[in-house]
Short mmCIF file of C-alpha atoms in Angstrom, two decimals:
data_model
loop_
_atom_site.label_atom_id
_atom_site.label_comp_id
_atom_site.label_asym_id
_atom_site.label_seq_id
_atom_site.Cartn_x
_atom_site.Cartn_y
_atom_site.Cartn_z
CA UNK A 1216 -132.76 31.62 133.70
CA UNK A 1217 -133.66 30.47 137.17
CA UNK A 1218 -130.08 31.08 138.19
CA UNK A 1219 -130.35 34.64 136.92
CA UNK A 1220 -133.48 35.29 138.94
CA UNK A 1221 -131.92 33.84 142.00
CA UNK A 1222 -128.86 36.03 141.63
CA UNK A 1223 -131.02 39.09 141.18
CA UNK A 1224 -133.07 38.24 144.22
CA UNK A 1225 -129.95 37.72 146.27
CA UNK A 1226 -128.44 40.95 145.08
CA UNK A 1227 -131.48 43.02 145.82
CA UNK A 1228 -132.48 41.37 149.04
CA UNK A 1229 -129.28 42.15 150.88
CA UNK A 1230 -129.46 45.79 149.96
CA UNK A 1231 -129.94 48.44 152.62
CA UNK A 1232 -130.23 52.14 151.85
CA UNK A 1233 -128.36 55.04 153.37
CA UNK A 1234 -130.35 57.42 155.53
CA UNK A 1235 -130.56 60.58 153.49
CA UNK A 1236 -131.93 63.82 154.88
CA UNK A 1237 -131.84 67.08 152.95
CA UNK A 1238 -128.54 67.83 154.59
CA UNK A 1239 -126.84 64.62 155.65
CA UNK A 1240 -126.15 61.06 154.57
CA UNK A 1241 -125.50 58.49 157.24
CA UNK A 1242 -125.03 54.74 157.47
CA UNK A 1243 -124.25 52.24 160.20
CA UNK A 1244 -121.95 49.34 159.46
CA UNK A 1245 -122.09 46.25 161.64
CA UNK A 1246 -118.43 45.66 160.92
CA UNK A 1247 -115.72 46.78 163.29
CA UNK A 1248 -113.87 50.02 162.72
CA UNK A 1249 -110.78 48.69 160.89
CA UNK A 1250 -112.84 46.48 158.59
CA UNK A 1251 -115.23 49.33 157.81
CA UNK A 1252 -112.34 51.67 157.12
CA UNK A 1253 -110.83 49.18 154.68
CA UNK A 1254 -114.17 48.70 152.92
CA UNK A 1255 -114.68 52.46 152.71
CA UNK A 1256 -111.29 53.05 151.13
CA UNK A 1257 -111.94 50.30 148.62
CA UNK A 1258 -115.39 51.66 147.79
CA UNK A 1259 -114.01 55.16 147.25
CA UNK A 1260 -111.42 53.84 144.80
CA UNK A 1261 -113.93 51.64 143.00
CA UNK A 1262 -116.16 54.63 142.44
CA UNK A 1263 -113.27 56.36 140.66
CA UNK A 1264 -112.18 58.72 143.42
CA UNK A 1265 -108.78 59.13 144.98
CA UNK A 1266 -108.32 59.04 148.71
CA UNK A 1267 -106.06 61.99 149.50
CA UNK A 1268 -105.67 61.76 153.25
CA UNK A 1269 -107.02 60.34 156.50
CA UNK A 1270 -107.15 62.70 159.44
CA UNK A 1271 -106.85 60.79 162.70
CA UNK A 1272 -108.94 62.94 164.99
CA UNK A 1273 -108.88 60.36 167.78
CA UNK A 1274 -105.08 60.30 167.88
CA UNK A 1275 -104.93 64.07 168.34
CA UNK A 1276 -107.50 63.87 171.11
CA UNK A 1277 -105.92 61.01 173.04
CA UNK A 1278 -102.48 62.60 172.77
CA UNK A 1279 -103.98 65.66 174.41
CA UNK A 1280 -105.39 63.53 177.21
CA UNK A 1281 -108.99 63.21 176.05
CA UNK A 1282 -110.75 59.89 176.02
CA UNK A 1283 -112.27 58.87 172.70
CA UNK A 1284 -112.95 55.87 170.51
CA UNK A 1285 -111.74 55.65 166.91
CA UNK A 1286 -112.63 58.75 164.91
CA UNK A 1287 -111.23 59.58 161.49
CA UNK A 1288 -112.01 61.87 158.59
CA UNK A 1289 -111.45 60.46 155.12
CA UNK A 1290 -110.72 63.01 152.38
CA UNK A 1291 -111.25 62.10 148.75
CA UNK A 1292 -111.90 63.55 145.31
CA UNK A 1293 -111.01 63.38 141.65
CA UNK A 1294 -107.73 65.08 140.90
CA UNK A 1295 -108.90 66.89 137.76
CA UNK A 1296 -112.11 67.96 139.40
CA UNK A 1297 -110.35 69.36 142.45
CA UNK A 1298 -108.04 71.37 140.19
CA UNK A 1299 -110.81 72.58 137.96
CA UNK A 1300 -113.11 73.58 140.79
CA UNK A 1301 -110.33 75.38 142.61
CA UNK A 1302 -109.74 77.45 139.50
CA UNK A 1303 -113.31 78.11 138.49
CA UNK A 1304 -115.06 78.23 141.84
CA UNK A 1305 -112.65 79.39 144.52
CA UNK A 1306 -115.64 79.98 146.83
CA UNK A 1307 -116.11 76.21 146.92
CA UNK A 1308 -112.55 75.68 148.15
CA UNK A 1309 -113.42 75.46 151.88
CA UNK A 1310 -115.54 72.38 151.07
CA UNK A 1311 -112.83 70.61 149.08
CA UNK A 1312 -111.90 67.83 148.94
CA UNK A 1313 -114.99 65.77 149.85
CA UNK A 1314 -114.94 64.01 153.18
CA UNK A 1315 -116.64 61.34 155.21
CA UNK A 1316 -116.46 61.12 158.99
CA UNK A 1317 -116.10 57.56 160.27
CA UNK A 1318 -116.29 56.66 163.94
CA UNK A 1319 -116.77 53.67 166.19
CA UNK A 1320 -119.85 53.16 168.31
CA UNK A 1321 -119.11 50.04 170.35
CA UNK A 1322 -118.57 47.12 167.91
CA UNK A 1323 -120.21 49.01 165.08
CA UNK A 1324 -119.14 51.89 162.93
CA UNK A 1325 -120.96 55.01 161.77
CA UNK A 1326 -120.29 56.99 158.64
CA UNK A 1327 -121.58 60.51 158.12
CA UNK A 1328 -121.19 63.03 155.38
CA UNK A 1329 -122.89 66.12 154.03
CA UNK A 1330 -125.49 65.44 151.38
CA UNK A 1331 -123.96 66.89 148.19
CA UNK A 1332 -127.45 68.02 147.20
CA UNK A 1333 -127.24 70.46 150.11
CA UNK A 1334 -124.34 72.08 148.25
CA UNK A 1335 -126.66 72.57 145.31
CA UNK A 1336 -128.71 74.90 147.48
CA UNK A 1337 -125.66 76.74 148.74
CA UNK A 1338 -124.10 77.06 145.28
CA UNK A 1339 -126.88 77.58 142.76
CA UNK A 1340 -124.50 78.19 139.80
CA UNK A 1341 -125.82 76.20 136.84
CA UNK A 1342 -122.55 74.59 135.83
CA UNK A 1343 -122.20 72.96 139.24
CA UNK A 1344 -125.58 71.25 139.53
CA UNK A 1345 -124.72 68.22 137.39
CA UNK A 1346 -121.62 67.64 139.45
CA UNK A 1347 -123.50 67.82 142.76
CA UNK A 1348 -125.98 65.28 141.40
CA UNK A 1349 -123.14 62.94 140.50
CA UNK A 1350 -121.46 63.41 143.86
CA UNK A 1351 -124.76 62.55 145.49
CA UNK A 1352 -125.10 59.34 143.50
CA UNK A 1353 -121.48 58.36 144.01
CA UNK A 1354 -121.28 59.13 147.72
CA UNK A 1355 -124.57 57.36 148.37
CA UNK A 1356 -123.24 54.34 146.52
CA UNK A 1357 -119.98 54.38 148.46
CA UNK A 1358 -121.87 54.53 151.77
CA UNK A 1359 -124.20 51.73 150.79
CA UNK A 1360 -121.34 49.48 149.73
CA UNK A 1361 -119.93 49.95 153.23
CA UNK A 1362 -123.31 49.43 154.88
CA UNK A 1363 -124.00 46.24 152.98
CA UNK A 1364 -120.57 44.71 153.43
CA UNK A 1365 -120.78 41.49 155.41
CA UNK B 473 -136.92 36.26 124.57
CA UNK B 474 -135.24 39.52 125.49
CA UNK B 475 -138.66 41.03 126.13
CA UNK B 476 -139.66 38.20 128.38
CA UNK B 477 -136.48 38.51 130.35
CA UNK B 478 -136.86 42.22 130.75
CA UNK B 479 -140.48 41.77 131.81
CA UNK B 480 -139.55 39.16 134.33
CA UNK B 481 -136.80 41.43 135.55
CA UNK B 482 -139.23 44.29 135.97
CA UNK B 483 -141.76 42.12 137.74
CA UNK B 484 -139.03 40.78 139.90
CA UNK B 485 -137.86 44.26 140.87
CA UNK B 486 -141.42 45.35 141.57
CA UNK B 487 -141.98 42.31 143.77
CA UNK B 488 -138.73 42.72 145.54
CA UNK B 489 -139.17 46.41 146.16
CA UNK B 490 -142.60 45.97 147.69
CA UNK B 491 -141.53 42.90 149.56
CA UNK B 492 -138.21 44.27 150.77
CA UNK B 493 -138.32 48.05 150.61
CA UNK B 494 -141.64 48.30 152.32
CA UNK B 495 -141.29 45.96 155.24
CA UNK B 496 -141.16 47.69 158.58
CA UNK B 497 -137.81 46.09 159.22
CA UNK B 498 -136.26 47.42 156.03
CA UNK B 499 -137.72 50.87 156.63
CA UNK B 500 -136.36 50.79 160.14
CA UNK B 501 -132.91 49.74 158.94
CA UNK B 502 -132.89 52.47 156.31
CA UNK B 503 -134.19 55.30 158.47
CA UNK B 504 -133.65 54.59 162.14
CA UNK B 505 -130.86 52.10 162.75
CA UNK B 506 -128.14 54.66 162.10
CA UNK B 507 -129.06 56.34 165.40
CA UNK B 508 -131.04 53.72 167.33
CA UNK B 509 -128.95 50.69 166.35
CA UNK B 510 -129.81 47.69 164.20
CA UNK B 511 -131.40 45.99 167.20
CA UNK B 512 -132.78 49.09 168.84
CA UNK B 513 -129.93 49.10 171.32
CA UNK B 514 -129.35 52.86 171.04
CA UNK B 515 -126.44 54.99 169.88
CA UNK B 516 -126.75 58.62 168.82
CA UNK B 517 -130.42 57.97 169.70
CA UNK B 518 -131.78 56.43 172.91
CA UNK B 519 -132.56 52.69 173.13
CA UNK B 520 -135.91 51.56 171.68
CA UNK B 521 -135.78 47.84 172.37
CA UNK B 522 -136.00 48.14 176.18
CA UNK B 523 -139.15 46.54 177.55
CA UNK B 524 -139.43 49.27 180.19
CA UNK B 525 -139.78 51.75 177.33
CA UNK B 526 -141.98 49.62 175.07
CA UNK B 527 -144.41 48.81 177.86
CA UNK B 528 -144.98 52.54 178.37
CA UNK B 529 -145.02 53.65 174.75
CA UNK B 530 -148.24 53.07 172.78
CA UNK B 531 -147.84 52.56 169.02
CA UNK B 532 -149.49 55.92 168.45
CA UNK B 533 -146.73 57.59 170.49
CA UNK B 534 -144.05 55.94 168.36
CA UNK B 535 -145.81 56.99 165.16
CA UNK B 536 -146.19 60.59 166.27
CA UNK B 537 -142.55 60.71 167.35
CA UNK B 538 -141.50 59.60 163.86
CA UNK B 539 -143.76 62.21 162.28
CA UNK B 540 -142.88 65.19 164.49
CA UNK B 541 -139.32 64.32 165.47
CA UNK B 542 -137.76 66.37 168.25
CA UNK B 543 -136.87 69.85 167.04
CA UNK B 544 -133.35 70.75 168.16
CA UNK B 545 -132.78 67.29 169.75
CA UNK B 546 -131.25 65.40 166.78
CA UNK B 547 -134.27 63.11 166.21
CA UNK B 548 -135.53 64.18 162.76
CA UNK B 549 -139.16 64.69 161.71
CA UNK B 550 -139.64 62.10 158.96
CA UNK B 551 -141.72 64.23 156.65
CA UNK B 552 -140.83 62.12 153.60
CA UNK B 553 -142.43 58.95 155.06
CA UNK B 554 -146.16 58.46 154.55
CA UNK B 555 -148.61 57.22 157.18
CA UNK B 556 -148.42 53.64 155.94
CA UNK B 557 -144.64 53.54 156.14
CA UNK B 558 -144.67 55.12 159.58
CA UNK B 559 -147.13 52.49 160.73
CA UNK B 560 -144.96 49.70 159.36
CA UNK B 561 -141.96 51.05 161.23
CA UNK B 562 -143.85 51.37 164.50
CA UNK B 563 -145.13 47.81 164.10
CA UNK B 564 -141.59 46.66 163.65
CA UNK B 565 -140.41 48.53 166.75
CA UNK B 566 -143.42 47.14 168.64
CA UNK B 567 -142.39 43.60 167.64
CA UNK B 568 -139.60 43.90 170.25
CA UNK B 569 -142.31 44.28 172.91
CA UNK B 570 -143.11 41.16 174.90
CA UNK B 571 -146.54 42.05 176.33
CA UNK B 572 -149.54 43.82 174.80
CA UNK B 573 -149.36 47.41 173.56
CA UNK B 574 -150.12 49.96 176.28
CA UNK B 575 -153.36 51.85 175.61
CA UNK B 576 -153.47 55.29 174.07
CA UNK B 577 -155.30 57.22 176.78
CA UNK B 578 -155.87 60.91 176.12
CA UNK B 579 -157.60 61.65 179.44
CA UNK B 580 -156.03 64.95 180.50
CA UNK B 581 -154.41 65.30 183.91
CA UNK B 582 -155.36 68.40 185.86
CA UNK B 583 -152.52 69.07 188.24
CA UNK B 584 -151.18 72.40 189.40
CA UNK B 585 -148.51 73.57 186.95
CA UNK B 586 -147.02 76.15 189.36
CA UNK B 587 -146.47 73.52 192.00
CA UNK B 588 -145.31 71.22 189.24
CA UNK B 589 -142.65 73.67 188.14
CA UNK B 590 -141.25 73.89 191.66
CA UNK B 591 -141.20 70.10 191.93
CA UNK B 592 -139.63 69.79 188.51
CA UNK B 593 -136.85 72.13 189.57
CA UNK B 594 -136.28 70.08 192.67
CA UNK B 595 -136.45 66.55 191.30
CA UNK B 596 -136.06 66.44 187.52
CA UNK B 597 -133.96 69.40 186.45
CA UNK B 598 -130.61 67.81 187.34
CA UNK B 599 -131.04 65.36 184.45
CA UNK B 600 -133.62 66.86 182.11
CA UNK B 601 -132.28 70.42 182.51
CA UNK B 602 -134.22 73.70 182.52
CA UNK B 603 -137.70 73.57 180.93
CA UNK B 604 -137.18 69.94 179.95
CA UNK B 605 -134.75 70.83 177.20
CA UNK B 606 -132.88 67.56 177.78
CA UNK B 607 -129.46 66.55 179.07
CA UNK B 608 -126.17 67.34 177.38
CA UNK B 609 -125.73 65.44 174.13
CA UNK B 610 -128.13 62.69 173.10
CA UNK B 611 -128.32 58.93 173.21
CA UNK B 612 -125.77 56.54 174.67
CA UNK B 613 -122.48 57.49 176.15
CA UNK B 614 -120.03 55.19 174.35
CA UNK B 615 -116.52 56.48 174.42
CA UNK B 616 -117.51 60.07 174.96
CA UNK B 617 -118.00 60.68 178.65
CA UNK B 618 -121.28 62.33 179.53
CA UNK B 619 -123.38 63.26 182.50
CA UNK B 620 -125.29 59.95 182.24
CA UNK B 621 -124.88 56.63 180.40
CA UNK B 622 -128.06 57.60 178.51
CA UNK B 623 -128.72 61.30 177.96
CA UNK B 624 -132.00 62.43 179.50
CA UNK B 625 -134.40 63.23 176.63
CA UNK B 626 -136.04 66.57 175.97
CA UNK B 627 -139.32 66.12 177.84
CA UNK B 628 -140.25 69.80 177.42
CA UNK B 629 -139.52 69.42 173.71
CA UNK B 630 -142.45 70.28 171.49
CA UNK B 631 -142.04 67.09 169.45
CA UNK B 632 -142.26 65.02 172.62
CA UNK B 633 -145.22 66.94 174.03
CA UNK B 634 -147.17 66.54 170.78
CA UNK B 635 -146.47 62.80 170.81
CA UNK B 636 -146.99 61.78 174.44
CA UNK B 637 -150.31 61.92 176.33
CA UNK B 638 -150.54 63.16 179.92
CA UNK B 639 -151.19 59.56 180.95
CA UNK B 640 -148.04 58.30 179.30
CA UNK B 641 -145.86 61.01 180.85
CA UNK B 642 -147.37 60.14 184.21
CA UNK B 643 -146.69 56.43 183.75
CA UNK B 644 -143.04 57.08 182.94
CA UNK B 645 -142.59 59.45 185.87
CA UNK B 646 -144.38 57.15 188.34
CA UNK B 647 -142.54 53.96 187.39
CA UNK B 648 -139.27 55.21 185.92
CA UNK B 649 -137.55 53.13 183.27
CA UNK B 650 -135.77 50.01 184.35
CA UNK B 651 -132.40 49.60 182.68
CA UNK B 652 -131.95 53.38 182.28
CA UNK B 653 -131.05 56.19 184.72
CA UNK B 654 -134.71 57.31 184.78
CA UNK B 655 -135.87 56.90 188.41
CA UNK B 656 -139.38 56.23 189.68
CA UNK B 657 -140.80 59.42 191.16
CA UNK B 658 -142.70 57.39 193.74
CA UNK B 659 -140.24 54.69 194.71
CA UNK B 660 -136.91 56.44 194.20
CA UNK B 661 -137.72 60.11 194.70
CA UNK B 662 -140.47 59.73 197.30
CA UNK B 663 -143.08 61.87 195.53
CA UNK B 664 -146.85 61.43 195.85
CA UNK B 665 -149.08 60.67 192.88
CA UNK B 666 -150.70 64.12 193.07
CA UNK B 667 -147.25 65.70 192.87
CA UNK B 668 -146.51 63.69 189.73
CA UNK B 669 -149.77 65.09 188.33
CA UNK B 670 -148.51 68.60 189.06
CA UNK B 671 -145.28 67.92 187.18
CA UNK B 672 -147.20 66.49 184.21
CA UNK B 673 -149.31 69.65 184.08
CA UNK B 674 -146.19 71.79 184.27
CA UNK B 675 -144.60 69.92 181.34
CA UNK B 676 -147.85 70.20 179.39
CA UNK B 677 -147.83 73.97 179.95
CA UNK B 678 -144.58 74.14 177.96
CA UNK B 679 -146.30 72.88 174.81
CA UNK B 680 -146.59 75.22 171.83
CA UNK B 681 -148.57 74.83 168.61
CA UNK B 682 -146.86 72.69 165.98
CA UNK B 683 -145.03 74.83 163.49
CA UNK B 684 -145.06 73.89 159.86
CA UNK B 685 -142.20 71.47 159.30
CA UNK B 686 -141.18 73.47 156.25
CA UNK B 687 -137.64 74.62 156.93
CA UNK B 688 -137.08 78.31 156.67
CA UNK B 689 -134.67 79.26 153.95
CA UNK B 690 -131.21 79.61 155.25
CA UNK B 691 -129.81 83.06 154.78
CA UNK B 692 -126.33 82.48 156.10
CA UNK B 693 -123.71 82.40 153.31
CA UNK B 694 -121.97 79.02 152.85
CA UNK B 695 -118.48 80.45 153.31
CA UNK B 696 -116.78 83.25 155.24
CA UNK B 697 -114.36 85.22 153.04
CA UNK B 698 -111.93 88.06 153.75
CA UNK B 699 -109.60 89.93 151.38
CA UNK B 700 -105.97 90.14 152.39
CA UNK B 701 -103.54 92.85 151.30
CA UNK B 702 -100.60 90.61 152.10
CA UNK B 703 -98.88 88.02 149.96
CA UNK B 704 -100.04 84.41 150.24
CA UNK B 705 -97.02 83.54 152.37
CA UNK B 706 -97.49 86.49 154.70
CA UNK B 707 -101.21 85.79 154.95
CA UNK B 708 -100.57 82.19 155.97
CA UNK B 709 -98.10 83.36 158.63
CA UNK B 710 -100.71 85.85 159.87
CA UNK B 711 -103.35 83.12 160.04
CA UNK B 712 -101.05 80.91 162.07
CA UNK B 713 -100.27 83.70 164.49
CA UNK B 714 -103.93 84.65 164.84
CA UNK B 715 -105.02 81.04 165.45
CA UNK B 716 -102.37 80.54 168.11
CA UNK B 717 -103.46 83.82 169.66
CA UNK B 718 -106.97 82.37 169.97
CA UNK B 719 -105.65 79.32 171.84
CA UNK B 720 -105.53 76.93 168.93
CA UNK B 721 -102.80 74.48 168.23
CA UNK B 722 -101.48 74.41 164.66
CA UNK B 723 -101.92 70.93 163.18
CA UNK B 724 -100.45 71.22 159.73
CA UNK B 725 -100.39 73.25 156.54
CA UNK B 726 -100.95 71.66 153.20
CA UNK B 727 -101.66 72.41 149.57
CA UNK B 728 -105.29 72.04 148.51
CA UNK B 729 -104.35 69.22 146.16
CA UNK B 730 -102.16 67.46 148.73
CA UNK B 731 -102.47 63.72 148.26
CA UNK B 732 -103.81 64.12 144.72
CA UNK B 733 -100.54 64.95 142.99
CA UNK B 734 -96.87 64.41 143.82
CA UNK B 735 -95.42 66.91 146.26
CA UNK B 736 -93.45 68.83 143.66
CA UNK B 737 -96.52 69.29 141.49
CA UNK B 738 -98.78 70.64 144.22
CA UNK B 739 -100.46 73.95 143.54
CA UNK B 740 -98.82 76.87 145.31
CA UNK B 741 -101.84 79.15 144.90
CA UNK B 742 -103.80 77.73 147.81
CA UNK B 743 -102.66 76.77 151.27
CA UNK B 744 -104.75 75.19 153.97
CA UNK B 745 -103.98 75.94 157.61
CA UNK B 746 -105.35 73.24 159.93
CA UNK B 747 -105.61 74.03 163.61
CA UNK B 748 -107.40 72.62 166.60
CA UNK B 749 -108.44 73.33 170.14
CA UNK B 750 -108.77 69.82 171.52
CA UNK B 751 -110.86 70.88 174.46
CA UNK B 752 -113.39 72.56 172.21
CA UNK B 753 -113.36 69.61 169.81
CA UNK B 754 -113.90 67.19 172.66
CA UNK B 755 -116.83 69.18 174.00
CA UNK B 756 -118.38 69.50 170.53
CA UNK B 757 -118.13 65.74 169.90
CA UNK B 758 -119.92 65.14 173.18
CA UNK B 759 -122.81 67.28 171.98
CA UNK B 760 -122.97 65.52 168.63
CA UNK B 761 -120.45 62.96 167.40
CA UNK B 762 -121.49 63.75 163.83
CA UNK B 763 -119.91 67.21 163.93
CA UNK B 764 -116.55 65.69 163.04
CA UNK B 765 -117.47 65.82 159.39
CA UNK B 766 -116.75 69.55 159.50
CA UNK B 767 -113.48 69.11 161.30
CA UNK B 768 -110.67 69.77 161.82
CA UNK B 769 -110.75 73.56 161.95
CA UNK B 770 -109.35 74.93 158.80
CA UNK B 771 -108.87 78.21 156.98
CA UNK B 772 -107.68 78.29 153.39
CA UNK B 773 -105.67 81.09 151.86
CA UNK B 774 -106.21 81.44 148.12
CA UNK B 775 -104.25 83.54 145.66
CA UNK B 776 -105.73 84.56 142.29
CA UNK B 777 -103.89 86.95 139.98
CA UNK B 778 -101.90 88.38 142.85
CA UNK B 779 -105.03 88.95 144.97
CA UNK B 780 -105.21 86.96 148.21
CA UNK B 781 -108.32 85.88 150.11
CA UNK B 782 -108.81 83.79 153.22
CA UNK B 783 -111.89 81.63 153.55
CA UNK B 784 -113.56 79.02 155.70
CA UNK B 785 -116.81 77.12 155.87
CA UNK B 786 -119.55 79.00 157.73
CA UNK B 787 -120.29 76.95 160.86
CA UNK B 788 -123.55 78.84 161.37
CA UNK B 789 -124.85 77.66 158.04
CA UNK B 790 -123.78 74.09 158.62
CA UNK B 791 -125.05 73.72 162.17
CA UNK B 792 -128.58 73.65 160.78
CA UNK B 793 -127.72 70.31 159.19
CA UNK B 794 -127.86 68.57 162.54
CA UNK B 795 -131.16 69.52 164.22
CA UNK B 796 -129.24 70.01 167.44
CA UNK B 797 -129.72 73.27 169.32
CA UNK B 798 -126.78 72.65 171.67
CA UNK B 799 -124.61 72.35 168.61
CA UNK B 800 -126.03 75.57 167.17
CA UNK B 801 -124.51 77.40 170.12
CA UNK B 802 -121.13 75.76 169.67
CA UNK B 803 -121.22 76.57 165.96
CA UNK B 804 -122.04 80.17 166.65
CA UNK B 805 -118.97 80.34 168.85
CA UNK B 806 -116.94 78.70 166.07
CA UNK B 807 -118.27 81.23 163.58
CA UNK B 808 -117.11 84.10 165.78
CA UNK B 809 -113.71 82.49 166.25
CA UNK B 810 -113.16 81.94 162.53
CA UNK B 811 -114.22 85.53 161.89
CA UNK B 812 -111.80 86.92 164.48
CA UNK B 813 -108.90 84.87 163.17
CA UNK B 814 -109.51 85.93 159.59
CA UNK B 815 -110.07 89.58 160.53
CA UNK B 816 -106.91 89.55 162.59
CA UNK B 817 -104.88 87.89 159.82
CA UNK B 818 -105.98 90.34 157.14
CA UNK B 819 -105.86 93.53 159.21
#
């Protein structure tokens, strides 16, 4: 019993929350860029999403002669959902798949994404609201796993 | 037994959430560290842990800054935090201060704002820009080269003016901020105290009444859409030509479900054209490193029952996400570019 309490305390006490505004969700990870990237990819998979691609923005920039630190965009989604949405809501296509921007700031790493609840305002169709709610919960969870990784 | 456990669990959660969730430190980590750093070292936001700043900034100033934010300068107005939470956060920030809190002194300064404007234009404008709108970008420089290692804040910004007293502005201007590019008007710029008063009065004259923080409903549509009379393949070729014509480099084309299914199973009814102008991207990231989440530039061609449309996100709608007026301008430009490319491709 005591053990249980202790575990709960430990679990809860190390928990930080993502900064959520009406439009954005952001977290800072005190891990370096490669470690954060690995944690992010793992968290995406654990939440039941598939990582479809990583766009290496920094590589494009440095190849063109611009100075920049690590900067990537991680695309992810659920295969069935992407197919279904593309069919039923083509006007949502420009926002698919979901993505998180991840970039280095010194030794730390920042992650930023749109708050899926902001989509709810842009796409008021009833059948989409449940999904936006779930995206919100899932993306927030993914970000917090990354934020709380030691 | 089960009831006891669940009660203990509940109690435990209640205890933990008041103990943890409501400490100033936790509130700071949840709301501020993303921009100001876990130790107040700065980032997208300016440093808060510097003693030269803390010795000039009364707790009341910090609290007002949290409440009002800086409209158009990235720093949000934290309307969802209540007074108690704001106080806890400011106490936490103040815990980095070594000496006592500076006093909150509302004694107005009666300088000459006309003279102050002229002096401002001579001595301050190079960093703080016209009407105190602030330097390019915000916060620390990091890997993205900027005018200064720390961007000069928006000192004509309404959020700042409603948070800082005349006396505080004067203190900062007189002494500068050690450890930052902010010079002392007396020591470094050779101004007299009365001239500093004039500048303070000029800055004060820029203040406007506080608007309601309620955001006005956004009327921009979320996406830009154009009908194309061409086939999907022709439309994609048109998009590529139009993008190149607007000085973009083509990055890649891919199916919408690329990476989700094997290549042979990819849908052929949608095609994404990715393109980039690295100079524009570079400049946009300097204004706000967060903008990358809407990059790279992309237009999608979609075919439904033989009818083809091209579509993109609407940068004008999304720029409002960032509370960054410099970015609003860049996004407006992006909006016009997307529109031209899609018009050109569907002509």
